[in-house]
Amino acid sequence: QVQLVESGGGLVQAGGSLRLSCAASGRTFSDYAMGWFRQTPGKEREFVAGISRSGRSTSYADSVKGRFTLSRDSAKNTVYLQMNSLKPEDTAAYYCAASTLFLGTTKADYRYWGQGTQVTVSS
């Protein structure tokens, strides 16, 4: 099992930037594909971005492509989500997730989840 802890959320004005971090416990971080999801009240948790075990492959939701960048640092057991040009529509609780299989785009593709960090974008 792996424990995931998100950080970096907060309040930002539209057009601003935030950098989310997801720190994983243990020394098996490199064995997991990592993903970010977000959720607002009344909506399903939706895929935002994902990165493969090697870091060579990434996937982004159409709504964030070109604005968000996902990367990982295996030496630090950490994955980062750089969010630029933020919009009020990006307001949500953001969750980090880990998969032992592959870089997926659905909730079922991920086995472990963090507790989330809130991102609020004001207009």
Short mmCIF file of N, CA, C and O in Angstrom, two decimals, residues 13-108:
data_model
loop_
_atom_site.label_atom_id
_atom_site.label_comp_id
_atom_site.label_asym_id
_atom_site.label_seq_id
_atom_site.Cartn_x
_atom_site.Cartn_y
_atom_site.Cartn_z
N GLN A 13 -6.64 34.05 -8.18
CA GLN A 13 -7.48 34.77 -9.13
C GLN A 13 -7.41 34.14 -10.51
O GLN A 13 -6.42 33.49 -10.86
N ALA A 14 -8.46 34.32 -11.28
CA ALA A 14 -8.48 33.81 -12.65
C ALA A 14 -7.26 34.33 -13.41
O ALA A 14 -6.90 35.49 -13.31
N GLY A 15 -6.64 33.42 -14.16
CA GLY A 15 -5.44 33.76 -14.90
C GLY A 15 -4.16 33.47 -14.14
O GLY A 15 -3.08 33.50 -14.73
N GLY A 16 -4.29 33.18 -12.87
CA GLY A 16 -3.14 32.90 -12.04
C GLY A 16 -2.70 31.46 -12.13
O GLY A 16 -3.22 30.67 -12.92
N SER A 17 -1.73 31.10 -11.29
CA SER A 17 -1.14 29.77 -11.32
C SER A 17 -1.05 29.16 -9.94
O SER A 17 -0.94 29.87 -8.93
N LEU A 18 -1.09 27.85 -9.89
CA LEU A 18 -0.86 27.08 -8.69
C LEU A 18 -0.06 25.84 -9.06
O LEU A 18 -0.18 25.34 -10.18
N ARG A 19 0.71 25.34 -8.11
CA ARG A 19 1.45 24.10 -8.31
C ARG A 19 1.06 23.12 -7.22
O ARG A 19 1.35 23.35 -6.04
N LEU A 20 0.42 22.05 -7.61
CA LEU A 20 0.03 21.02 -6.67
C LEU A 20 1.12 19.96 -6.58
O LEU A 20 1.76 19.63 -7.57
N SER A 21 1.30 19.43 -5.38
CA SER A 21 2.27 18.37 -5.16
C SER A 21 1.57 17.16 -4.56
O SER A 21 0.62 17.30 -3.80
N CYS A 22 2.05 16.00 -4.90
CA CYS A 22 1.56 14.75 -4.31
C CYS A 22 2.77 13.96 -3.87
O CYS A 22 3.55 13.48 -4.70
N ALA A 23 2.92 13.82 -2.56
CA ALA A 23 4.03 13.07 -2.00
C ALA A 23 3.59 11.67 -1.62
O ALA A 23 2.57 11.49 -0.95
N ALA A 24 4.35 10.68 -2.05
CA ALA A 24 4.04 9.29 -1.78
C ALA A 24 5.00 8.72 -0.75
O ALA A 24 6.19 9.00 -0.77
N SER A 25 4.47 7.90 0.13
CA SER A 25 5.30 7.26 1.14
C SER A 25 5.97 6.02 0.57
O SER A 25 5.54 5.48 -0.46
N GLY A 26 7.02 5.56 1.24
CA GLY A 26 7.70 4.37 0.82
C GLY A 26 8.69 4.61 -0.30
O GLY A 26 8.92 5.75 -0.73
N ARG A 27 9.25 3.51 -0.79
CA ARG A 27 10.26 3.57 -1.84
C ARG A 27 9.82 2.88 -3.12
O ARG A 27 10.66 2.51 -3.95
N THR A 28 8.52 2.70 -3.29
CA THR A 28 8.00 2.03 -4.47
C THR A 28 7.27 2.98 -5.41
O THR A 28 6.52 2.55 -6.28
N PHE A 29 7.50 4.27 -5.26
CA PHE A 29 6.82 5.27 -6.06
C PHE A 29 6.98 5.03 -7.56
O PHE A 29 6.04 5.21 -8.34
N SER A 30 8.17 4.62 -7.97
CA SER A 30 8.44 4.42 -9.39
C SER A 30 7.65 3.26 -10.00
O SER A 30 7.62 3.12 -11.22
N ASP A 31 7.02 2.45 -9.17
CA ASP A 31 6.22 1.32 -9.66
C ASP A 31 4.80 1.73 -10.02
O ASP A 31 4.03 0.91 -10.52
N TYR A 32 4.44 2.97 -9.76
CA TYR A 32 3.07 3.43 -9.96
C TYR A 32 2.95 4.48 -11.04
O TYR A 32 3.71 5.44 -11.09
N ALA A 33 1.96 4.28 -11.91
CA ALA A 33 1.49 5.38 -12.73
C ALA A 33 0.69 6.31 -11.82
O ALA A 33 0.02 5.84 -10.89
N MET A 34 0.76 7.60 -12.07
CA MET A 34 0.11 8.57 -11.19
C MET A 34 -0.89 9.41 -11.96
O MET A 34 -0.66 9.76 -13.12
N GLY A 35 -1.97 9.76 -11.28
CA GLY A 35 -2.98 10.58 -11.92
C GLY A 35 -3.52 11.64 -10.98
O GLY A 35 -3.40 11.55 -9.76
N TRP A 36 -4.11 12.66 -11.57
CA TRP A 36 -4.83 13.70 -10.84
C TRP A 36 -6.27 13.72 -11.30
O TRP A 36 -6.55 13.67 -12.50
N PHE A 37 -7.17 13.78 -10.35
CA PHE A 37 -8.60 13.90 -10.60
C PHE A 37 -9.12 15.10 -9.84
O PHE A 37 -8.49 15.58 -8.90
N ARG A 38 -10.30 15.57 -10.22
CA ARG A 38 -10.92 16.66 -9.48
C ARG A 38 -12.41 16.42 -9.37
O ARG A 38 -13.02 15.74 -10.20
N GLN A 39 -13.00 17.01 -8.34
CA GLN A 39 -14.41 16.79 -8.07
C GLN A 39 -15.05 18.02 -7.44
O GLN A 39 -14.48 18.65 -6.56
N THR A 40 -16.25 18.34 -7.90
CA THR A 40 -17.06 19.40 -7.33
C THR A 40 -18.37 18.79 -6.85
O THR A 40 -18.77 17.72 -7.33
N PRO A 41 -19.06 19.44 -5.90
CA PRO A 41 -20.31 18.88 -5.40
C PRO A 41 -21.31 18.60 -6.51
O PRO A 41 -21.52 19.43 -7.40
N GLY A 42 -21.90 17.42 -6.48
CA GLY A 42 -22.90 17.04 -7.45
C GLY A 42 -22.35 16.48 -8.75
O GLY A 42 -23.13 16.12 -9.64
N LYS A 43 -21.04 16.38 -8.87
CA LYS A 43 -20.43 15.85 -10.08
C LYS A 43 -19.51 14.69 -9.74
O LYS A 43 -19.00 14.59 -8.63
N GLU A 44 -19.31 13.81 -10.72
CA GLU A 44 -18.40 12.69 -10.54
C GLU A 44 -16.96 13.18 -10.54
O GLU A 44 -16.63 14.21 -11.12
N ARG A 45 -16.12 12.41 -9.88
CA ARG A 45 -14.70 12.71 -9.90
C ARG A 45 -14.18 12.48 -11.32
O ARG A 45 -14.34 11.39 -11.88
N GLU A 46 -13.56 13.49 -11.90
CA GLU A 46 -13.15 13.42 -13.29
C GLU A 46 -11.63 13.47 -13.45
O GLU A 46 -10.92 14.10 -12.67
N PHE A 47 -11.18 12.81 -14.49
CA PHE A 47 -9.77 12.75 -14.79
C PHE A 47 -9.24 14.10 -15.24
O PHE A 47 -9.88 14.78 -16.05
N VAL A 48 -8.07 14.47 -14.75
CA VAL A 48 -7.43 15.72 -15.12
C VAL A 48 -6.15 15.46 -15.91
O VAL A 48 -5.96 15.97 -17.01
N ALA A 49 -5.27 14.65 -15.34
CA ALA A 49 -3.99 14.37 -15.97
C ALA A 49 -3.39 13.11 -15.38
O ALA A 49 -3.67 12.75 -14.24
N GLY A 50 -2.54 12.44 -16.17
CA GLY A 50 -1.87 11.25 -15.69
C GLY A 50 -0.48 11.13 -16.28
O GLY A 50 -0.19 11.71 -17.33
N ILE A 51 0.38 10.38 -15.60
CA ILE A 51 1.74 10.19 -16.05
C ILE A 51 2.15 8.75 -15.80
O ILE A 51 1.80 8.15 -14.78
N SER A 52 2.89 8.18 -16.75
CA SER A 52 3.29 6.78 -16.66
C SER A 52 4.37 6.57 -15.61
O SER A 52 4.93 7.51 -15.06
N ARG A 53 4.67 5.30 -15.33
CA ARG A 53 5.70 4.96 -14.36
C ARG A 53 7.04 5.58 -14.70
O ARG A 53 7.74 6.09 -13.82
N SER A 54 7.39 5.57 -15.96
CA SER A 54 8.67 6.10 -16.41
C SER A 54 8.68 7.62 -16.52
O SER A 54 9.74 8.24 -16.54
N GLY A 55 7.50 8.22 -16.61
CA GLY A 55 7.40 9.64 -16.82
C GLY A 55 7.48 10.04 -18.28
O GLY A 55 7.41 11.23 -18.59
N ARG A 56 7.64 9.06 -19.16
CA ARG A 56 7.78 9.36 -20.58
C ARG A 56 6.45 9.63 -21.28
O ARG A 56 6.43 10.24 -22.34
N SER A 57 5.36 9.18 -20.68
CA SER A 57 4.05 9.37 -21.27
C SER A 57 3.14 10.15 -20.34
O SER A 57 3.14 9.91 -19.13
N THR A 58 2.38 11.08 -20.89
CA THR A 58 1.42 11.85 -20.12
C THR A 58 0.10 11.89 -20.86
O THR A 58 0.04 11.70 -22.08
N SER A 59 -0.96 12.16 -20.13
CA SER A 59 -2.28 12.28 -20.70
C SER A 59 -3.02 13.40 -19.99
O SER A 59 -2.92 13.53 -18.77
N TYR A 60 -3.76 14.21 -20.75
CA TYR A 60 -4.46 15.35 -20.19
C TYR A 60 -5.90 15.38 -20.67
O TYR A 60 -6.19 15.05 -21.83
N ALA A 61 -6.79 15.79 -19.79
CA ALA A 61 -8.15 16.04 -20.21
C ALA A 61 -8.17 17.23 -21.16
O ALA A 61 -7.36 18.16 -21.04
N ASP A 62 -9.11 17.21 -22.10
CA ASP A 62 -9.19 18.30 -23.08
C ASP A 62 -9.37 19.66 -22.41
O ASP A 62 -8.89 20.68 -22.91
N SER A 63 -10.06 19.68 -21.28
CA SER A 63 -10.36 20.93 -20.60
C SER A 63 -9.13 21.61 -20.01
O SER A 63 -9.17 22.81 -19.72
N VAL A 64 -8.04 20.87 -19.81
CA VAL A 64 -6.85 21.44 -19.20
C VAL A 64 -5.63 21.39 -20.10
O VAL A 64 -4.59 21.97 -19.76
N LYS A 65 -5.73 20.72 -21.22
CA LYS A 65 -4.60 20.58 -22.13
C LYS A 65 -4.10 21.94 -22.58
O LYS A 65 -4.87 22.80 -22.99
N GLY A 66 -2.79 22.13 -22.49
CA GLY A 66 -2.19 23.40 -22.84
C GLY A 66 -2.05 24.35 -21.68
O GLY A 66 -1.33 25.36 -21.78
N ARG A 67 -2.74 24.07 -20.58
CA ARG A 67 -2.67 24.92 -19.39
C ARG A 67 -2.01 24.23 -18.20
O ARG A 67 -1.33 24.87 -17.42
N PHE A 68 -2.23 22.92 -18.09
CA PHE A 68 -1.67 22.15 -16.98
C PHE A 68 -0.51 21.29 -17.47
O PHE A 68 -0.53 20.79 -18.61
N THR A 69 0.47 21.10 -16.61
CA THR A 69 1.61 20.25 -16.93
C THR A 69 1.89 19.32 -15.77
O THR A 69 2.05 19.76 -14.63
N LEU A 70 1.98 18.03 -16.06
CA LEU A 70 2.22 17.01 -15.04
C LEU A 70 3.64 16.48 -15.17
O LEU A 70 4.10 16.21 -16.28
N SER A 71 4.31 16.33 -14.05
CA SER A 71 5.65 15.78 -14.04
C SER A 71 5.86 14.96 -12.77
O SER A 71 5.08 15.05 -11.83
N ARG A 72 6.92 14.16 -12.76
CA ARG A 72 7.22 13.38 -11.56
C ARG A 72 8.71 13.37 -11.28
O ARG A 72 9.53 13.44 -12.20
N ASP A 73 9.04 13.30 -10.02
CA ASP A 73 10.41 13.23 -9.55
C ASP A 73 10.51 11.99 -8.68
O ASP A 73 10.16 12.02 -7.50
N SER A 74 11.00 10.90 -9.26
CA SER A 74 11.06 9.64 -8.54
C SER A 74 11.99 9.71 -7.33
O SER A 74 11.75 9.05 -6.32
N ALA A 75 13.05 10.50 -7.43
CA ALA A 75 13.99 10.63 -6.32
C ALA A 75 13.33 11.23 -5.09
O ALA A 75 13.73 10.96 -3.97
N LYS A 76 12.30 12.05 -5.31
CA LYS A 76 11.59 12.70 -4.21
C LYS A 76 10.24 12.06 -3.93
O LYS A 76 9.50 12.53 -3.07
N ASN A 77 9.91 11.00 -4.67
CA ASN A 77 8.62 10.33 -4.51
C ASN A 77 7.47 11.32 -4.62
O ASN A 77 6.51 11.27 -3.85
N THR A 78 7.56 12.20 -5.59
CA THR A 78 6.60 13.28 -5.70
C THR A 78 6.18 13.50 -7.15
O THR A 78 7.01 13.41 -8.06
N VAL A 79 4.90 13.77 -7.34
CA VAL A 79 4.38 14.16 -8.64
C VAL A 79 3.84 15.58 -8.52
O VAL A 79 3.28 15.95 -7.48
N TYR A 80 4.00 16.37 -9.57
CA TYR A 80 3.61 17.77 -9.56
C TYR A 80 2.59 18.05 -10.66
O TYR A 80 2.68 17.51 -11.75
N LEU A 81 1.66 18.92 -10.35
CA LEU A 81 0.72 19.41 -11.34
C LEU A 81 0.82 20.93 -11.37
O LEU A 81 0.34 21.60 -10.47
N GLN A 82 1.46 21.44 -12.41
CA GLN A 82 1.57 22.87 -12.59
C GLN A 82 0.34 23.35 -13.34
O GLN A 82 0.08 22.91 -14.46
N MET A 83 -0.40 24.25 -12.73
CA MET A 83 -1.65 24.74 -13.29
C MET A 83 -1.50 26.23 -13.61
O MET A 83 -1.33 27.04 -12.71
N ASN A 84 -1.57 26.56 -14.88
CA ASN A 84 -1.47 27.93 -15.34
C ASN A 84 -2.77 28.38 -15.98
O ASN A 84 -3.62 27.57 -16.35
N SER A 85 -2.91 29.69 -16.13
CA SER A 85 -4.10 30.27 -16.75
C SER A 85 -5.38 29.70 -16.15
O SER A 85 -6.30 29.29 -16.85
N LEU A 86 -5.43 29.68 -14.85
CA LEU A 86 -6.55 29.07 -14.15
C LEU A 86 -7.86 29.82 -14.40
O LEU A 86 -7.87 31.05 -14.53
N LYS A 87 -8.93 29.05 -14.47
CA LYS A 87 -10.25 29.58 -14.71
C LYS A 87 -11.16 29.24 -13.54
O LYS A 87 -10.91 28.27 -12.83
N PRO A 88 -12.23 30.00 -13.33
CA PRO A 88 -13.17 29.64 -12.25
C PRO A 88 -13.70 28.22 -12.38
O PRO A 88 -13.98 27.57 -11.37
N GLU A 89 -13.81 27.72 -13.61
CA GLU A 89 -14.28 26.36 -13.84
C GLU A 89 -13.31 25.30 -13.31
O GLU A 89 -13.69 24.13 -13.20
N ASP A 90 -12.08 25.69 -13.00
CA ASP A 90 -11.11 24.77 -12.45
C ASP A 90 -11.29 24.56 -10.95
O ASP A 90 -10.62 23.72 -10.35
N THR A 91 -12.16 25.34 -10.33
CA THR A 91 -12.42 25.22 -8.91
C THR A 91 -12.93 23.82 -8.58
O THR A 91 -13.92 23.37 -9.15
N ALA A 92 -12.25 23.14 -7.68
CA ALA A 92 -12.61 21.78 -7.31
C ALA A 92 -11.66 21.27 -6.24
O ALA A 92 -10.64 21.90 -5.94
N ALA A 93 -12.02 20.14 -5.66
CA ALA A 93 -11.09 19.40 -4.83
C ALA A 93 -10.27 18.51 -5.74
O ALA A 93 -10.83 17.77 -6.54
N TYR A 94 -8.96 18.60 -5.64
CA TYR A 94 -8.07 17.84 -6.50
C TYR A 94 -7.47 16.67 -5.73
O TYR A 94 -6.97 16.84 -4.62
N TYR A 95 -7.51 15.49 -6.36
CA TYR A 95 -7.06 14.27 -5.73
C TYR A 95 -5.94 13.62 -6.52
O TYR A 95 -6.01 13.52 -7.74
N CYS A 96 -4.94 13.18 -5.82
CA CYS A 96 -3.85 12.42 -6.39
C CYS A 96 -4.18 10.94 -6.28
O CYS A 96 -4.78 10.50 -5.30
N ALA A 97 -3.80 10.16 -7.29
CA ALA A 97 -4.09 8.73 -7.29
C ALA A 97 -2.93 7.95 -7.88
O ALA A 97 -2.17 8.47 -8.70
N ALA A 98 -2.81 6.69 -7.46
CA ALA A 98 -1.74 5.82 -7.92
C ALA A 98 -2.30 4.54 -8.50
O ALA A 98 -3.26 3.97 -7.96
N SER A 99 -1.70 4.08 -9.59
CA SER A 99 -2.10 2.86 -10.26
C SER A 99 -0.92 1.91 -10.38
O SER A 99 0.19 2.35 -10.67
N THR A 100 -1.17 0.63 -10.16
CA THR A 100 -0.12 -0.37 -10.33
C THR A 100 -0.14 -0.98 -11.72
O THR A 100 0.69 -1.83 -12.02
N LEU A 101 -1.06 -0.56 -12.57
CA LEU A 101 -1.24 -1.18 -13.87
C LEU A 101 -0.71 -0.33 -15.01
O LEU A 101 0.25 -0.71 -15.69
N PHE A 102 -1.34 0.80 -15.24
CA PHE A 102 -0.98 1.62 -16.38
C PHE A 102 -1.53 3.03 -16.20
O PHE A 102 -2.26 3.30 -15.24
N LEU A 103 -1.20 3.89 -17.12
CA LEU A 103 -1.71 5.26 -17.11
C LEU A 103 -3.15 5.23 -17.61
O LEU A 103 -3.39 5.12 -18.81
N GLY A 104 -4.09 5.30 -16.69
CA GLY A 104 -5.50 5.25 -17.05
C GLY A 104 -6.16 6.61 -16.96
O GLY A 104 -5.58 7.58 -16.47
N THR A 105 -7.40 6.67 -17.42
CA THR A 105 -8.15 7.91 -17.42
C THR A 105 -9.48 7.79 -16.69
O THR A 105 -10.30 8.71 -16.76
N THR A 106 -9.69 6.68 -15.98
CA THR A 106 -10.91 6.50 -15.22
C THR A 106 -10.58 6.19 -13.77
O THR A 106 -9.48 5.75 -13.45
N LYS A 107 -11.54 6.40 -12.88
CA LYS A 107 -11.34 6.14 -11.47
C LYS A 107 -10.97 4.69 -11.20
O LYS A 107 -10.17 4.40 -10.32
N ALA A 108 -11.54 3.77 -11.97
CA ALA A 108 -11.30 2.36 -11.77
C ALA A 108 -9.86 1.96 -12.09
O ALA A 108 -9.43 0.88 -11.69
#
